[in-house]
Each structure stands twice: as C-alpha cells, then as structure tokens.
Amino acid sequence: MTSPTISNQETLIESSQKFHAPRLIDRIFYWLTVLLSVGIGAVLVWITYSLLSIAFPAIATFNLGFLFSQVWNPVQDLYGALPQIYGTIVSSIIALLFAVPLGVGVAVFLSEDFLPRRILTPIAFVIELLAAIPSVVYGMWGIFVFVPFILPLLQGIHNALGWIPFFSTPPSTRQMFATALVLAIMILPTIIAISRDSLISLPPQLRQGAYGLGATRWETIMQVLLPAGLSGIIGSVMLALGRALGETMAAAMLIGNANRVNVSLFAPASTISALIANQFGEASGLQRSALFYQALILMILTLIVNMLAEVIVSRFQQVE
Amino acid sequence: MTNPSIQQDAINNSIAGDIVIRTENVSIFYGSFQAVRNVFLDIPKHKVVAFIGPSGCGKSTLLRCYNRLNDLIPGARVEGKITYQGVDLYDPKVDPVEVRRRIGMVFQRPNPFPKSIYDNIAFGARINGYKGDMDELVERSLRGAALWDEVKDKLKESGLSLSGGQQQRLCIARTIAIEPEVILMDEPCSALDPISTLRIEDLMHDLKQRFTIVIVTHNMQQASRVADYTAFFNAEAGDSGSRFGYLVEYDRTESIFNAPKQQATQDYVSGRFG
Amino acid sequence: MSSPNQSSRPQNDNPYDIATGEFDKGVTSGRKLFGKVMTGLVMLCVAIALLPLASILFMLLKNGLSRLLQDFPSVFTELPPPPLVDGGGFRNAIMGTLLTCLIGALISVPVGVLTAIYTVEFGQGNKLSQFVRFCTNVLSGVPSIIAGLFAYGVVVVLMGTFSAIAGGVALSVLMAPIIIRTAEEGLKSIPREVRQGLVGIGATNFQGVTNVILPAALPFIATGVTLALARAAGETAPLLFTALFNQFDARSLREPIATLSVLIYNYAIAPYKNQNELAWAAALIVVLLILTVSILARSLTSRKVY
C-alpha cells in the first residue's frame, strides 16, 4: 500500500510547518476577499468624499442658505437648490400617490388565486420586464407618446378646476405632473414585486383562519392580509420612493428645467438630477461645485429613504 | 459522580495496543455553554471504536474535535488535550487542514460533490498532492468502498445521480483515497435503508485492517455489530440548569453490552433509558 | 373582525335563532357586492399597469422597426448623421455600449464574486460581513447619476478626458451590488454538507471554493452578471459625464465614446426628425437586448445544481 501524500514518519507539526503552496494560496485568497469586502465600504466613503471635495467651494460660499434659495444665476455665480429640492420631493410624492394604490392592487391580484397560476406567473413576469426598460426609453416614450396623449385631459382639468392653485396654469408640454405620472409607471414594478412577495410569504394559517370565521375573500384581504403584510408593502414604497428621487433621465427629458418653485403642477419645474444632467456639460467653477452640492443633497435624501426602507423590509423578513 | 480522572484512567488502561488519539480531560464549550465535560478516552490503532448515548450527550461534538471541524463553529472552544500520535491537535503550530488530511471524516448525510463519480475521488487525492496513476487510485478506492462493480461503467456520471447508500459509499471511497490514518464516521447510516446500512457495516470490518475508525451511532445494535470498543456517553443537567455531556463508561464492546459496570450504561443498553 | 352590518344585528335571546335568515342573508349581498367591486378594481389596476408596457413595446416596434428595416443594414454599419442629413446609423454607439458594459463587468464581477465569497464562506455573519451587507444595500440605492459624478470626480478628472474607462467605472458601481447579491444567494444555496465534505478531505478554502463551490454556484452568478449587464446596457445618467458622446468611432479607451443610451437621449430631445427616428431604432435595439438578456438570466437560474 503506497500512501499518496503523507509519509508517516513526519509528525503533524513538521508537515504543518513545512512550506505548502496551497496553504499560502489560501491565505492570499482569504486576504484578497477581505480586502475587496472592505473595498465595497471604501467605495461608499470615496463616493461621498469625491462629492464633498468638489462641492466644498459651493458649501463654503452658500452654506445652508443654498437649501432655501431660488436663485440659479451663472452670470453672477449665485446658486440655490430650493426649486430642485421642491421638484424632486413633490414629483416623487405625486408619483407615489398614483403608484401605491395601483401597485398594491396589482400585488393583491397576483398573490391571490383570482386566475390560475399559469396565467398569473406570465403576468408577473411581464410586469417585471417593465422594470428592465431603461429610463431613457421611458423618457422618450413620455415625450412622443404619453405627454401628447395626456395633455388634452390635463387641459380639461385646468379648465374645470383652474381655481385650485395646483392646476392654475395651462398645461405646458414640459411639466411636473406628467413627469410624475411617468415616474409612477417606472416605480410600479418595484412596488408590485416586493408587495407581492410579502403577501405571498404570509403564513397560510392567517388566510385559513379568516376564512374559517366566515370572512369573504375581500374581507380577508382588507382586514387580515394587507395589515399583516403592511411592513413589506411600506418597505416596497420606500424603495420605490428612493428610486423616484434619484431618477434622472425621465425627469431631465420631461420636466422642463424651470429654476423656480411654481405651485401649479402643470408648469415646468426641475429636479436635482434633471438639473445636473442638463447643466453639468457646460458648467465649470462654482457652478459645477454647486451642482455637486445638489448631488450631495440628493445622496443624503436617498440614503435616508433607503435606510428606512432597509429597516422596514428587514423587520418584515424577521417576522417571516 | 466519582472522581472522573481516576475512573477513566482505569478504563483506558485496559485498552490494548498502540494509541492513535489520546483524549485527556477534554471539555468542549460553545460560548459559555459547556457541551462536553472532562472526557478521558484513548483510540487504539486499527480498531473500530463506537460512541453511543442519547442525543445531546456530546458524542458528535467530541468526534468533531478529532479533526478540528469545530473550528468552523464560531465560539467553539476546546479545553484539555487531544493528542494525535503524540502531537497536540490544538497546538497553534498545527495547521487544521493538515489534521484533516490525516483524520478523514464521513458525515451523517451523504455529501458527494456535484462532480462526476471519478472526479469526486480524484479531486481529494489531487489537492492532497497525489502524483501517481489516478485511474488506478480511483478503482482501488471504489473497490475498497465496495462500490466499484456498481459504478465502473458510469464513472463520468454525476455523483449526485447515485442512490443514498451508493453516495455514502462514494464518500467513504473519497475519504480512503486520501489515505488518512483515522476515519471518523458521524452516524454514517442514519439516512440509509437497512440493506445499505448492512453493506457499510460489512465494509467497516474490511476497512479496519488499514484504518482506525471512530463511529458515532445511536443504533446500539450497530455498535455491537461493528465496534471493538464502545464508549457510552450520557447527558446531565449542570449547575446552571443547562445540560452537558460526559463519558460514563468505555470498554470492550462485549463488556459494555453484557456486563456494564455503571447502572446508567445498563439502563441504556437494555432499553430502559428514560 | 368588524363587518359593516354587525351593528344592525338584532338582539336575540334565543341561541337557536343565530343560524337563521336575517343574520345571514342581509349581510351576504352587501359583502358580495363589495367583493365584486374590489375584484373589478384590482383587475382594472392590472390593466392600467400593463397598458404602458404594451404602449411602449408597440411604439418601439412601430417607430423603431420601420427604421431598422428601411435602413438595414446601414443602421448597424454607419456613423450617426449630422443634423438635417438623412440616413446614417449608430455602429459606434453599439460598440460603445458593448465596451462600457464589458469594462463595467470586468471590474464588478471579480469584486462582486470575491466579496460574496467573503461574506458567505469566511465571514458568516460576522461584523465585516454585516458591514458589507449594509454597504451593498446602500450602494444599490445610490442614484445612478451620482455613480456618474463619482466616476467623473475620480477617473475623468484624473485622466483629464472623458473615456470608455470612466463610463465602465461608473457602470461597475451600479453592477456590483447586483452581482454581490446574486452570488451570495448562489453560494448560500450550496448545502452545508458539501462544505463539510470539503473540510473532511482536507481541502483548503481556496481549493474548495474554486473546484466545487463556485462551479456549483455558477448558474446563480451567471444570472447576476446578466442582470447587471441588462441594467448597465440601459443606463444613461452615469454615462453622460463619463463616456460622454462621440460622433465618430472612438479610437481608444481613453477618449469619449458614444453609447446607445446616450444617443437615445441626445437624439430624442433633438428637433430633427431623422435623429428622432434613429433614437427609436436605437431604443428598440436596447430594449430587445435587455429583454433577451433578462429572459436568458431566468433560464440560467433554472439550471442550478442544488
């Protein structure tokens, strides 16, 4: 009998101390993975640092007054972010107002057995495909198809309800409200996918128990399943909000880049990312710095929203 | 409880032949929880030693210390001394990978790699530096595990395509291909049907000509069929209320089953264990 | 559980009456109507959700396909036309999209896979792997335009020029979290028993991971890579100030390069009909590319070993 590797005379310590290439490779491999794991965190710090360092002149010049100023004047080098902050938040909230009921409705439909599974699964798949369509394509679709389609309707709303400040201007071809509707379409798949997961993963006993009490399907959904899946749904809404806040292309193409706050939703407006996309190419000096300052604000906004989403979603996973 | 060290030394003195693994006053902890307490136990060369006892008695935990598998569990800690051929297994100079090349292991559930039958065996040999004729080694190992005749025509098929019993014998073949000194078996038949179990028990009789075998089983008949020596472990509630395992009795298998010295052993082997 | 009609239930002392008429009937018709209305509403939701997708696909085919067929194969072989000139194609943009995505993958795949190996194989829930999970989640929420600004601040400023490399770096920031997550999922799908088996035969972690665990997790990792590529192929914002655009073929990785997505943006907002048409054609190609890759990703997952 020939032993393939170990001569029996060699003690464990001797063979442990002897040079052994696989052992060295293994150590290198381990430290390489550690290095790259730390690197992921470092990239995050690096991103923040590179934003901060370029934004610094603007931060030093305008301080926190930047957040409340409506001026954007490259000639006099005076900048503020209020119209963009307002536009970013308001367009995202309007998008949520439309996307949340719609998305939760679809999620309920896809998690219940209204139709056989072999029909529901393709529908869920097709809706996931919506998420794969690039935002620049949504933007183009908005310009050429959606806005021309929705404009007469908005004109009607303006004619009938023009006394309400939100609808007080005639609908412009580039405006906040239509942009928000396109954003709503874009974040729909996020809300549907995560809400559906949270509804499907509910324990079957919940449903059986409610049915056992004589509740109808819809009483079960409204009073048992939706409350039980609520944290997952809220998490999905927060993630969708994060996406809407940071969305660039659709906003840049549709919102109209007006550097002032207008209460009317039918008027042109601006968002942080749209402003950056539109102005970065020609900007230099303090203007570029001010754009990075805006980016920093966006980063902080999305960071807060995403972390909240994280906390909420992880809580729903623990319950599961 | 009598002084454990005196009692265990007396038992270990009755073990004949070369000692491969020596277990001296070993306690095993998971964090602050003590899983095994003060075990003295010697494993003789080219014999089959069975660990029996109720679940939670620490028999698997102890087994996993012999090839430092507990290293993988965060917070696991071994006190006392385990020596292999006179070398402390937990000496900081010892590389655990080196330990596992000499002390192989067969697990509770068959775990072939998602590779061909041939590569399942060749992989272990290759990473351990085997330079000889691989075809010959594969055949020899499969014959050694009494699997050759069943698989010789389908060596290229996936190891996962075999039946449970065949998979377990493939795992044994994989282990003997790296020529360890000791083979640890952690309830190797618990996931298998009676016929496969019988084949593996037969195999152990052949294997002990070349290897030292330590087997954990909760099947007492199995221990009585395959083992030369048997160690009976029991669990007891400790001071803090949590249960810990300890060695009750270790002796020749006939003595454990026919003339146990401890009442607890008597109760367990006669099925009166509550 | 509160039913809207509960309050109107009459007091009844006779327990045997509970199962009779009034209690049941009066409630049921209202409850049934409510159910019917709600079922109708969610079906309407599904219809509304599917409508934009149908419209987008229809318009892409209508506007994009006609241009593709009419100018086949010159759309694929020619350069973008100047304003007010007819014809032309976007061969440089196709090359650019492939190149930037490739560079993004070359950076993010090794980093993502090795990071996942750390968190699953070595870290196993320790402080560093929790930290990595947190960072991955934060990173996946970073707006894509900020990834672009980061690559601008780091690569463009350093190299002194817009380039395919800068574009690739920006995309890699967006791809890495996707790859880390799917690779983690794949590694976790491998049963504990297999890892024990590897330890049992004296394999080092490196030997076990490279020979057994990674090959078994490969379908998952391939899924992650294709999903990440699908995302990168459509991204525009990170490329605006990194890859920029180029009317011509880029002669090296160190100069501005056209990509399909930036071409769509530039030409969709341009006032020229020919450029608008090219934008639709490019959009059709990008969407077809992404949908193919997404469907491919799904079929890869179904080939998993465990």
mmCIF file of N, CA and C in Angstrom, chain B residues 91-188:
data_model
loop_
_atom_site.group_PDB
_atom_site.id
_atom_site.type_symbol
_atom_site.label_atom_id
_atom_site.label_comp_id
_atom_site.label_asym_id
_atom_site.label_seq_id
_atom_site.Cartn_x
_atom_site.Cartn_y
_atom_site.Cartn_z
ATOM 1 N N ASP B 91 -2.325 22.454 19.101
ATOM 2 C CA ASP B 91 -1.105 23.248 19.137
ATOM 3 C C ASP B 91 -1.209 24.349 18.073
ATOM 4 N N PRO B 92 -0.908 25.610 18.444
ATOM 5 C CA PRO B 92 -1.036 26.683 17.448
ATOM 6 C C PRO B 92 -0.159 26.457 16.216
ATOM 7 N N LYS B 93 0.851 25.611 16.323
ATOM 8 C CA LYS B 93 1.706 25.370 15.158
ATOM 9 C C LYS B 93 1.078 24.380 14.181
ATOM 10 N N VAL B 94 -0.030 23.749 14.610
ATOM 11 C CA VAL B 94 -0.636 22.724 13.752
ATOM 12 C C VAL B 94 -1.665 23.358 12.820
ATOM 13 N N ASP B 95 -1.557 23.022 11.540
ATOM 14 C CA ASP B 95 -2.494 23.516 10.547
ATOM 15 C C ASP B 95 -3.711 22.587 10.500
ATOM 16 N N PRO B 96 -4.907 23.121 10.759
ATOM 17 C CA PRO B 96 -6.082 22.232 10.786
ATOM 18 C C PRO B 96 -6.299 21.476 9.480
ATOM 19 N N VAL B 97 -5.939 22.099 8.366
ATOM 20 C CA VAL B 97 -6.092 21.400 7.077
ATOM 21 C C VAL B 97 -5.221 20.145 7.066
ATOM 22 N N GLU B 98 -4.014 20.264 7.665
ATOM 23 C CA GLU B 98 -3.100 19.121 7.751
ATOM 24 C C GLU B 98 -3.715 18.002 8.599
ATOM 25 N N VAL B 99 -4.409 18.416 9.687
ATOM 26 C CA VAL B 99 -5.068 17.434 10.557
ATOM 27 C C VAL B 99 -6.085 16.637 9.756
ATOM 28 N N ARG B 100 -6.856 17.353 8.926
ATOM 29 C CA ARG B 100 -7.968 16.701 8.245
ATOM 30 C C ARG B 100 -7.490 15.797 7.107
ATOM 31 N N ARG B 101 -6.259 16.016 6.661
ATOM 32 C CA ARG B 101 -5.720 15.092 5.663
ATOM 33 C C ARG B 101 -5.385 13.756 6.302
ATOM 34 N N ARG B 102 -5.073 13.770 7.590
ATOM 35 C CA ARG B 102 -4.695 12.526 8.255
ATOM 36 C C ARG B 102 -5.873 11.882 8.965
ATOM 37 N N ILE B 103 -6.828 12.697 9.346
ATOM 38 C CA ILE B 103 -8.005 12.184 10.042
ATOM 39 C C ILE B 103 -9.212 12.525 9.180
ATOM 40 N N GLY B 104 -9.643 11.579 8.359
ATOM 41 C CA GLY B 104 -10.738 11.821 7.414
ATOM 42 C C GLY B 104 -12.083 11.690 8.088
ATOM 43 N N MET B 105 -13.120 12.103 7.377
ATOM 44 C CA MET B 105 -14.431 12.066 8.003
ATOM 45 C C MET B 105 -15.526 11.708 6.994
ATOM 46 N N VAL B 106 -16.461 10.882 7.456
ATOM 47 C CA VAL B 106 -17.657 10.554 6.681
ATOM 48 C C VAL B 106 -18.842 11.086 7.473
ATOM 49 N N PHE B 107 -19.736 11.809 6.775
ATOM 50 C CA PHE B 107 -20.756 12.559 7.509
ATOM 51 C C PHE B 107 -22.087 11.831 7.548
ATOM 52 N N GLN B 108 -22.989 12.421 8.361
ATOM 53 C CA GLN B 108 -24.296 11.831 8.585
ATOM 54 C C GLN B 108 -25.071 11.677 7.280
ATOM 55 N N ARG B 109 -25.162 12.784 6.530
ATOM 56 C CA ARG B 109 -25.847 12.703 5.245
ATOM 57 C C ARG B 109 -24.812 12.579 4.148
ATOM 58 N N PRO B 110 -25.027 11.653 3.204
ATOM 59 C CA PRO B 110 -24.068 11.521 2.097
ATOM 60 C C PRO B 110 -23.899 12.874 1.427
ATOM 61 N N ASN B 111 -22.645 13.284 1.180
ATOM 62 C CA ASN B 111 -22.418 14.610 0.609
ATOM 63 C C ASN B 111 -21.420 14.573 -0.527
ATOM 64 N N PRO B 112 -21.722 13.811 -1.581
ATOM 65 C CA PRO B 112 -20.809 13.844 -2.720
ATOM 66 C C PRO B 112 -20.763 15.248 -3.316
ATOM 67 N N PHE B 113 -19.631 15.572 -3.941
ATOM 68 C CA PHE B 113 -19.529 16.874 -4.604
ATOM 69 C C PHE B 113 -20.304 16.824 -5.910
ATOM 70 N N PRO B 114 -20.786 17.969 -6.375
ATOM 71 C CA PRO B 114 -21.510 17.970 -7.653
ATOM 72 C C PRO B 114 -20.553 17.797 -8.831
ATOM 73 N N LYS B 115 -19.865 16.680 -8.836
ATOM 74 C CA LYS B 115 -18.897 16.357 -9.887
ATOM 75 C C LYS B 115 -19.143 14.910 -10.290
ATOM 76 N N SER B 116 -18.385 14.431 -11.289
ATOM 77 C CA SER B 116 -18.546 13.041 -11.697
ATOM 78 C C SER B 116 -18.038 12.114 -10.580
ATOM 79 N N ILE B 117 -18.453 10.853 -10.662
ATOM 80 C CA ILE B 117 -18.021 9.870 -9.669
ATOM 81 C C ILE B 117 -16.494 9.838 -9.628
ATOM 82 N N TYR B 118 -15.908 9.810 -10.814
ATOM 83 C CA TYR B 118 -14.443 9.761 -10.924
ATOM 84 C C TYR B 118 -13.818 10.971 -10.222
ATOM 85 N N ASP B 119 -14.325 12.168 -10.556
ATOM 86 C CA ASP B 119 -13.720 13.388 -10.007
ATOM 87 C C ASP B 119 -13.957 13.541 -8.510
ATOM 88 N N ASN B 120 -15.056 12.960 -8.015
ATOM 89 C CA ASN B 120 -15.290 13.005 -6.581
ATOM 90 C C ASN B 120 -14.106 12.420 -5.826
ATOM 91 N N ILE B 121 -13.534 11.347 -6.403
ATOM 92 C CA ILE B 121 -12.409 10.686 -5.740
ATOM 93 C C ILE B 121 -11.096 11.363 -6.112
ATOM 94 N N ALA B 122 -10.964 11.673 -7.423
ATOM 95 C CA ALA B 122 -9.698 12.231 -7.891
ATOM 96 C C ALA B 122 -9.428 13.600 -7.270
ATOM 97 N N PHE B 123 -10.501 14.389 -7.016
ATOM 98 C CA PHE B 123 -10.326 15.746 -6.511
ATOM 99 C C PHE B 123 -9.560 15.757 -5.185
ATOM 100 N N GLY B 124 -10.038 14.952 -4.238
ATOM 101 C CA GLY B 124 -9.393 14.937 -2.930
ATOM 102 C C GLY B 124 -7.941 14.509 -3.030
ATOM 103 N N ALA B 125 -7.694 13.455 -3.852
ATOM 104 C CA ALA B 125 -6.320 12.962 -3.990
ATOM 105 C C ALA B 125 -5.435 14.024 -4.622
ATOM 106 N N ARG B 126 -5.983 14.695 -5.651
ATOM 107 C CA ARG B 126 -5.181 15.681 -6.374
ATOM 108 C C ARG B 126 -4.794 16.852 -5.464
ATOM 109 N N ILE B 127 -5.769 17.391 -4.721
ATOM 110 C CA ILE B 127 -5.420 18.550 -3.884
ATOM 111 C C ILE B 127 -4.492 18.138 -2.760
ATOM 112 N N ASN B 128 -4.442 16.833 -2.442
ATOM 113 C CA ASN B 128 -3.516 16.411 -1.415
ATOM 114 C C ASN B 128 -2.190 15.960 -2.000
ATOM 115 N N GLY B 129 -1.978 16.289 -3.269
ATOM 116 C CA GLY B 129 -0.655 16.110 -3.861
ATOM 117 C C GLY B 129 -0.399 14.746 -4.440
ATOM 118 N N TYR B 130 -1.430 13.948 -4.709
ATOM 119 C CA TYR B 130 -1.214 12.621 -5.283
ATOM 120 C C TYR B 130 -0.692 12.744 -6.706
ATOM 121 N N LYS B 131 0.418 12.075 -6.984
ATOM 122 C CA LYS B 131 1.038 12.213 -8.305
ATOM 123 C C LYS B 131 0.952 10.925 -9.129
ATOM 124 N N GLY B 132 0.457 9.830 -8.534
ATOM 125 C CA GLY B 132 0.514 8.524 -9.200
ATOM 126 C C GLY B 132 -0.554 8.351 -10.261
ATOM 127 N N ASP B 133 -0.842 7.086 -10.570
ATOM 128 C CA ASP B 133 -1.827 6.745 -11.585
ATOM 129 C C ASP B 133 -3.229 6.975 -11.028
ATOM 130 N N MET B 134 -3.908 8.011 -11.528
ATOM 131 C CA MET B 134 -5.205 8.382 -10.950
ATOM 132 C C MET B 134 -6.267 7.311 -11.209
ATOM 133 N N ASP B 135 -6.273 6.746 -12.428
ATOM 134 C CA ASP B 135 -7.267 5.711 -12.731
ATOM 135 C C ASP B 135 -7.151 4.548 -11.751
ATOM 136 N N GLU B 136 -5.914 4.201 -11.466
ATOM 137 C CA GLU B 136 -5.675 3.077 -10.575
ATOM 138 C C GLU B 136 -6.178 3.409 -9.163
ATOM 139 N N LEU B 137 -5.900 4.661 -8.718
ATOM 140 C CA LEU B 137 -6.324 5.061 -7.376
ATOM 141 C C LEU B 137 -7.841 5.067 -7.274
ATOM 142 N N VAL B 138 -8.508 5.588 -8.317
ATOM 143 C CA VAL B 138 -9.962 5.652 -8.299
ATOM 144 C C VAL B 138 -10.536 4.237 -8.195
ATOM 145 N N GLU B 139 -10.000 3.337 -8.997
ATOM 146 C CA GLU B 139 -10.522 1.967 -8.971
ATOM 147 C C GLU B 139 -10.265 1.330 -7.609
ATOM 148 N N ARG B 140 -9.045 1.518 -7.102
ATOM 149 C CA ARG B 140 -8.692 0.905 -5.813
ATOM 150 C C ARG B 140 -9.598 1.437 -4.703
ATOM 151 N N SER B 141 -9.855 2.754 -4.729
ATOM 152 C CA SER B 141 -10.691 3.334 -3.670
ATOM 153 C C SER B 141 -12.123 2.859 -3.787
ATOM 154 N N LEU B 142 -12.630 2.805 -5.016
ATOM 155 C CA LEU B 142 -14.017 2.356 -5.194
ATOM 156 C C LEU B 142 -14.156 0.884 -4.808
ATOM 157 N N ARG B 143 -13.136 0.083 -5.125
ATOM 158 C CA ARG B 143 -13.174 -1.316 -4.690
ATOM 159 C C ARG B 143 -13.141 -1.382 -3.175
ATOM 160 N N GLY B 144 -12.281 -0.540 -2.585
ATOM 161 C CA GLY B 144 -12.171 -0.518 -1.134
ATOM 162 C C GLY B 144 -13.486 -0.171 -0.467
ATOM 163 N N ALA B 145 -14.303 0.623 -1.162
ATOM 164 C CA ALA B 145 -15.592 1.016 -0.589
ATOM 165 C C ALA B 145 -16.720 0.128 -1.117
ATOM 166 N N ALA B 146 -16.350 -0.995 -1.753
ATOM 167 C CA ALA B 146 -17.324 -1.961 -2.269
ATOM 168 C C ALA B 146 -18.338 -1.308 -3.201
ATOM 169 N N LEU B 147 -17.844 -0.394 -4.053
ATOM 170 C CA LEU B 147 -18.748 0.317 -4.951
ATOM 171 C C LEU B 147 -18.356 0.090 -6.412
ATOM 172 N N TRP B 148 -17.177 -0.428 -6.634
ATOM 173 C CA TRP B 148 -16.611 -0.498 -7.982
ATOM 174 C C TRP B 148 -17.551 -1.187 -8.976
ATOM 175 N N ASP B 149 -18.045 -2.363 -8.599
ATOM 176 C CA ASP B 149 -18.848 -3.131 -9.550
ATOM 177 C C ASP B 149 -20.113 -2.390 -9.967
ATOM 178 N N GLU B 150 -20.634 -1.561 -9.075
ATOM 179 C CA GLU B 150 -21.883 -0.878 -9.390
ATOM 180 C C GLU B 150 -21.673 0.362 -10.276
ATOM 181 N N VAL B 151 -20.481 0.943 -10.228
ATOM 182 C CA VAL B 151 -20.319 2.223 -10.922
ATOM 183 C C VAL B 151 -19.251 2.195 -12.016
ATOM 184 N N LYS B 152 -18.585 1.047 -12.225
ATOM 185 C CA LYS B 152 -17.409 1.052 -13.103
ATOM 186 C C LYS B 152 -17.760 1.485 -14.534
ATOM 187 N N ASP B 153 -19.038 1.307 -14.921
ATOM 188 C CA ASP B 153 -19.419 1.682 -16.289
ATOM 189 C C ASP B 153 -19.931 3.118 -16.381
ATOM 190 N N LYS B 154 -20.038 3.799 -15.267
ATOM 191 C CA LYS B 154 -20.588 5.160 -15.337
ATOM 192 C C LYS B 154 -19.779 6.129 -14.479
ATOM 193 N N LEU B 155 -18.473 6.022 -14.599
ATOM 194 C CA LEU B 155 -17.607 6.881 -13.786
ATOM 195 C C LEU B 155 -17.758 8.352 -14.143
ATOM 196 N N LYS B 156 -18.248 8.640 -15.350
ATOM 197 C CA LYS B 156 -18.352 10.040 -15.775
ATOM 198 C C LYS B 156 -19.672 10.668 -15.321
ATOM 199 N N GLU B 157 -20.580 9.818 -14.785
ATOM 200 C CA GLU B 157 -21.863 10.387 -14.352
ATOM 201 C C GLU B 157 -21.703 11.118 -13.026
ATOM 202 N N SER B 158 -22.662 12.007 -12.750
ATOM 203 C CA SER B 158 -22.582 12.811 -11.537
ATOM 204 C C SER B 158 -22.715 11.936 -10.293
ATOM 205 N N GLY B 159 -21.930 12.269 -9.275
ATOM 206 C CA GLY B 159 -22.037 11.562 -8.009
ATOM 207 C C GLY B 159 -23.412 11.712 -7.393
ATOM 208 N N LEU B 160 -24.104 12.789 -7.760
ATOM 209 C CA LEU B 160 -25.436 13.027 -7.192
ATOM 210 C C LEU B 160 -26.483 12.106 -7.801
ATOM 211 N N SER B 161 -26.130 11.400 -8.914
ATOM 212 C CA SER B 161 -27.124 10.537 -9.552
ATOM 213 C C SER B 161 -27.226 9.185 -8.858
ATOM 214 N N LEU B 162 -26.323 8.897 -7.926
ATOM 215 C CA LEU B 162 -26.345 7.606 -7.243
ATOM 216 C C LEU B 162 -27.423 7.564 -6.165
ATOM 217 N N SER B 163 -27.759 6.341 -5.727
ATOM 218 C CA SER B 163 -28.710 6.205 -4.616
ATOM 219 C C SER B 163 -28.030 6.635 -3.318
ATOM 220 N N GLY B 164 -28.820 6.831 -2.261
ATOM 221 C CA GLY B 164 -28.280 7.311 -0.990
ATOM 222 C C GLY B 164 -27.163 6.414 -0.464
ATOM 223 N N GLY B 165 -27.392 5.098 -0.489
ATOM 224 C CA GLY B 165 -26.390 4.169 0.018
ATOM 225 C C GLY B 165 -25.120 4.209 -0.820
ATOM 226 N N GLN B 166 -25.299 4.297 -2.146
ATOM 227 C CA GLN B 166 -24.133 4.379 -3.029
ATOM 228 C C GLN B 166 -23.384 5.684 -2.803
ATOM 229 N N GLN B 167 -24.137 6.771 -2.603
ATOM 230 C CA GLN B 167 -23.492 8.066 -2.347
ATOM 231 C C GLN B 167 -22.617 7.975 -1.099
ATOM 232 N N GLN B 168 -23.143 7.320 -0.057
ATOM 233 C CA GLN B 168 -22.377 7.247 1.177
ATOM 234 C C GLN B 168 -21.107 6.414 0.963
ATOM 235 N N ARG B 169 -21.213 5.339 0.169
ATOM 236 C CA ARG B 169 -20.007 4.548 -0.099
ATOM 237 C C ARG B 169 -19.032 5.338 -0.974
ATOM 238 N N LEU B 170 -19.591 6.189 -1.856
ATOM 239 C CA LEU B 170 -18.716 7.066 -2.645
ATOM 240 C C LEU B 170 -17.950 8.006 -1.706
ATOM 241 N N CYS B 171 -18.638 8.502 -0.683
ATOM 242 C CA CYS B 171 -17.977 9.390 0.277
ATOM 243 C C CYS B 171 -16.894 8.645 1.051
ATOM 244 N N ILE B 172 -17.147 7.368 1.331
ATOM 245 C CA ILE B 172 -16.122 6.573 2.008
ATOM 246 C C ILE B 172 -14.937 6.369 1.067
ATOM 247 N N ALA B 173 -15.238 6.068 -0.203
ATOM 248 C CA ALA B 173 -14.161 5.877 -1.191
ATOM 249 C C ALA B 173 -13.330 7.154 -1.311
ATOM 250 N N ARG B 174 -14.024 8.291 -1.320
ATOM 251 C CA ARG B 174 -13.357 9.580 -1.431
ATOM 252 C C ARG B 174 -12.415 9.779 -0.248
ATOM 253 N N THR B 175 -12.872 9.324 0.931
ATOM 254 C CA THR B 175 -12.060 9.503 2.127
ATOM 255 C C THR B 175 -10.844 8.577 2.123
ATOM 256 N N ILE B 176 -11.065 7.301 1.727
ATOM 257 C CA ILE B 176 -9.910 6.398 1.779
ATOM 258 C C ILE B 176 -8.914 6.688 0.658
ATOM 259 N N ALA B 177 -9.371 7.391 -0.375
ATOM 260 C CA ALA B 177 -8.456 7.726 -1.464
ATOM 261 C C ALA B 177 -7.336 8.648 -0.989
ATOM 262 N N ILE B 178 -7.591 9.446 0.047
ATOM 263 C CA ILE B 178 -6.517 10.329 0.523
ATOM 264 C C ILE B 178 -5.710 9.651 1.625
ATOM 265 N N GLU B 179 -5.961 8.351 1.846
ATOM 266 C CA GLU B 179 -5.156 7.544 2.766
ATOM 267 C C GLU B 179 -4.978 8.199 4.129
ATOM 268 N N PRO B 180 -6.067 8.463 4.825
ATOM 269 C CA PRO B 180 -5.888 9.004 6.165
ATOM 270 C C PRO B 180 -5.469 7.891 7.118
ATOM 271 N N GLU B 181 -5.103 8.266 8.325
ATOM 272 C CA GLU B 181 -4.761 7.271 9.340
ATOM 273 C C GLU B 181 -6.043 6.828 10.047
ATOM 274 N N VAL B 182 -6.892 7.821 10.271
ATOM 275 C CA VAL B 182 -8.112 7.598 11.052
ATOM 276 C C VAL B 182 -9.299 8.029 10.197
ATOM 277 N N ILE B 183 -10.403 7.278 10.281
ATOM 278 C CA ILE B 183 -11.635 7.727 9.628
ATOM 279 C C ILE B 183 -12.694 7.938 10.703
ATOM 280 N N LEU B 184 -13.217 9.158 10.757
ATOM 281 C CA LEU B 184 -14.301 9.466 11.691
ATOM 282 C C LEU B 184 -15.618 9.307 10.941
ATOM 283 N N MET B 185 -16.580 8.633 11.572
ATOM 284 C CA MET B 185 -17.878 8.461 10.910
ATOM 285 C C MET B 185 -18.959 8.969 11.851
ATOM 286 N N ASP B 186 -19.678 9.997 11.375
ATOM 287 C CA ASP B 186 -20.700 10.619 12.225
ATOM 288 C C ASP B 186 -22.078 10.098 11.811
ATOM 289 N N GLU B 187 -22.541 9.081 12.490
ATOM 290 C CA GLU B 187 -23.818 8.442 12.160
ATOM 291 C C GLU B 187 -23.935 8.197 10.652
ATOM 292 N N PRO B 188 -23.021 7.425 10.090
ATOM 293 C CA PRO B 188 -22.948 7.327 8.623
ATOM 294 C C PRO B 188 -24.147 6.626 8.004
#
